[in-house]
């Protein structure tokens, strides 16, 4: 079971994990677990995708709400863990997504669609405010990130596209040679807490290693690092103070603010979700086989929260 996404809430008292037919909420202290999909209709979006899956999750910056994107029907929604309620995000006929991002104030929510390539912006009650059609050569969108300054949104896929706060496209970027035909698909994007720049990671190809790149808020390149011998870079998570960030791929890697590798540990299976605790140096990951793990800020294994029965190996 692939667990696509993992994220701590605002105060670190709980964390959410999402994946195939899965949206779990864990209490950090007791590790008690609730499922937010139980009792709700959730089904595959197409015959080509035989399962419904949560693809990205993001807690509201100040309220007990979780925004969820999915490849499935009836899952793209705003959930309230305390009540188990949810608001399904329109349009219902194309209820799929690969990324969600709250605005810094939490009054708006951006969702990126891999199917029609739209960027949709909602209010916190789930009302659709702006429906931005596929722009330029963007094709399907695999992720979205809202700047901490509130006036920039970045979407990713086969291109990097910068938008204003209403979703209006400002600039589109081909992030590396050879990506013109959709290869080197971008999978992850995360703004620095200052909002001065953002970091992206891509899939690579059978012949090219993935890259980690830094871009200014206006779309000017800062730095590009090739991750030699690594797998696709699934997700990126900044430390709250912005001095370091973590990436999930075939390893958990810790990087400096400037993009220098500080620590790295290979994982038993491909890591997908990653999140940095808001008040400590604990890092949370989820992976391709359903494992949930805690790590130190030196990429050292701490403990498993969940291990599939047939895979109890220790990454140390």
JSON list of C-alpha atoms in Angstrom, two decimals, residues 40 63 65-66 68 74-80 84-90 92 95 109 123-127:
[
{"chain": "A", "resi": 40, "resn": "UNK", "atom": "CA", "xyz": [-17.65, 8.20, 2.90]},
{"chain": "A", "resi": 63, "resn": "UNK", "atom": "CA", "xyz": [-8.00, 25.62, 12.13]},
{"chain": "A", "resi": 65, "resn": "UNK", "atom": "CA", "xyz": [-9.14, 21.31, 8.86]},
{"chain": "A", "resi": 66, "resn": "UNK", "atom": "CA", "xyz": [-7.26, 19.18, 6.34]},
{"chain": "A", "resi": 68, "resn": "UNK", "atom": "CA", "xyz": [-6.91, 16.65, 0.48]},
{"chain": "A", "resi": 74, "resn": "UNK", "atom": "CA", "xyz": [-15.35, 11.88, -3.80]},
{"chain": "A", "resi": 75, "resn": "UNK", "atom": "CA", "xyz": [-12.04, 12.40, -1.96]},
{"chain": "A", "resi": 76, "resn": "UNK", "atom": "CA", "xyz": [-10.86, 15.88, -3.05]},
{"chain": "A", "resi": 77, "resn": "UNK", "atom": "CA", "xyz": [-12.27, 17.69, -0.06]},
{"chain": "A", "resi": 78, "resn": "UNK", "atom": "CA", "xyz": [-11.79, 19.74, 3.08]},
{"chain": "A", "resi": 79, "resn": "UNK", "atom": "CA", "xyz": [-12.04, 17.43, 6.10]},
{"chain": "A", "resi": 80, "resn": "UNK", "atom": "CA", "xyz": [-12.68, 18.30, 9.76]},
{"chain": "A", "resi": 84, "resn": "UNK", "atom": "CA", "xyz": [-15.41, 13.51, 10.65]},
{"chain": "A", "resi": 85, "resn": "UNK", "atom": "CA", "xyz": [-17.24, 15.89, 8.32]},
{"chain": "A", "resi": 86, "resn": "UNK", "atom": "CA", "xyz": [-16.07, 17.00, 4.92]},
{"chain": "A", "resi": 87, "resn": "UNK", "atom": "CA", "xyz": [-16.83, 19.38, 2.07]},
{"chain": "A", "resi": 88, "resn": "UNK", "atom": "CA", "xyz": [-16.28, 17.87, -1.37]},
{"chain": "A", "resi": 89, "resn": "UNK", "atom": "CA", "xyz": [-14.60, 20.30, -3.73]},
{"chain": "A", "resi": 90, "resn": "UNK", "atom": "CA", "xyz": [-16.25, 20.98, -7.11]},
{"chain": "A", "resi": 92, "resn": "UNK", "atom": "CA", "xyz": [-17.70, 16.79, -9.10]},
{"chain": "A", "resi": 95, "resn": "UNK", "atom": "CA", "xyz": [-12.79, 15.43, -8.75]},
{"chain": "A", "resi": 109, "resn": "UNK", "atom": "CA", "xyz": [-7.13, 26.87, -1.00]},
{"chain": "A", "resi": 123, "resn": "UNK", "atom": "CA", "xyz": [-12.45, 29.69, -0.17]},
{"chain": "A", "resi": 124, "resn": "UNK", "atom": "CA", "xyz": [-12.21, 27.87, 3.17]},
{"chain": "A", "resi": 125, "resn": "UNK", "atom": "CA", "xyz": [-15.84, 26.76, 2.84]},
{"chain": "A", "resi": 126, "resn": "UNK", "atom": "CA", "xyz": [-15.10, 24.96, -0.44]},
{"chain": "A", "resi": 127, "resn": "UNK", "atom": "CA", "xyz": [-16.65, 27.50, -2.80]}
]
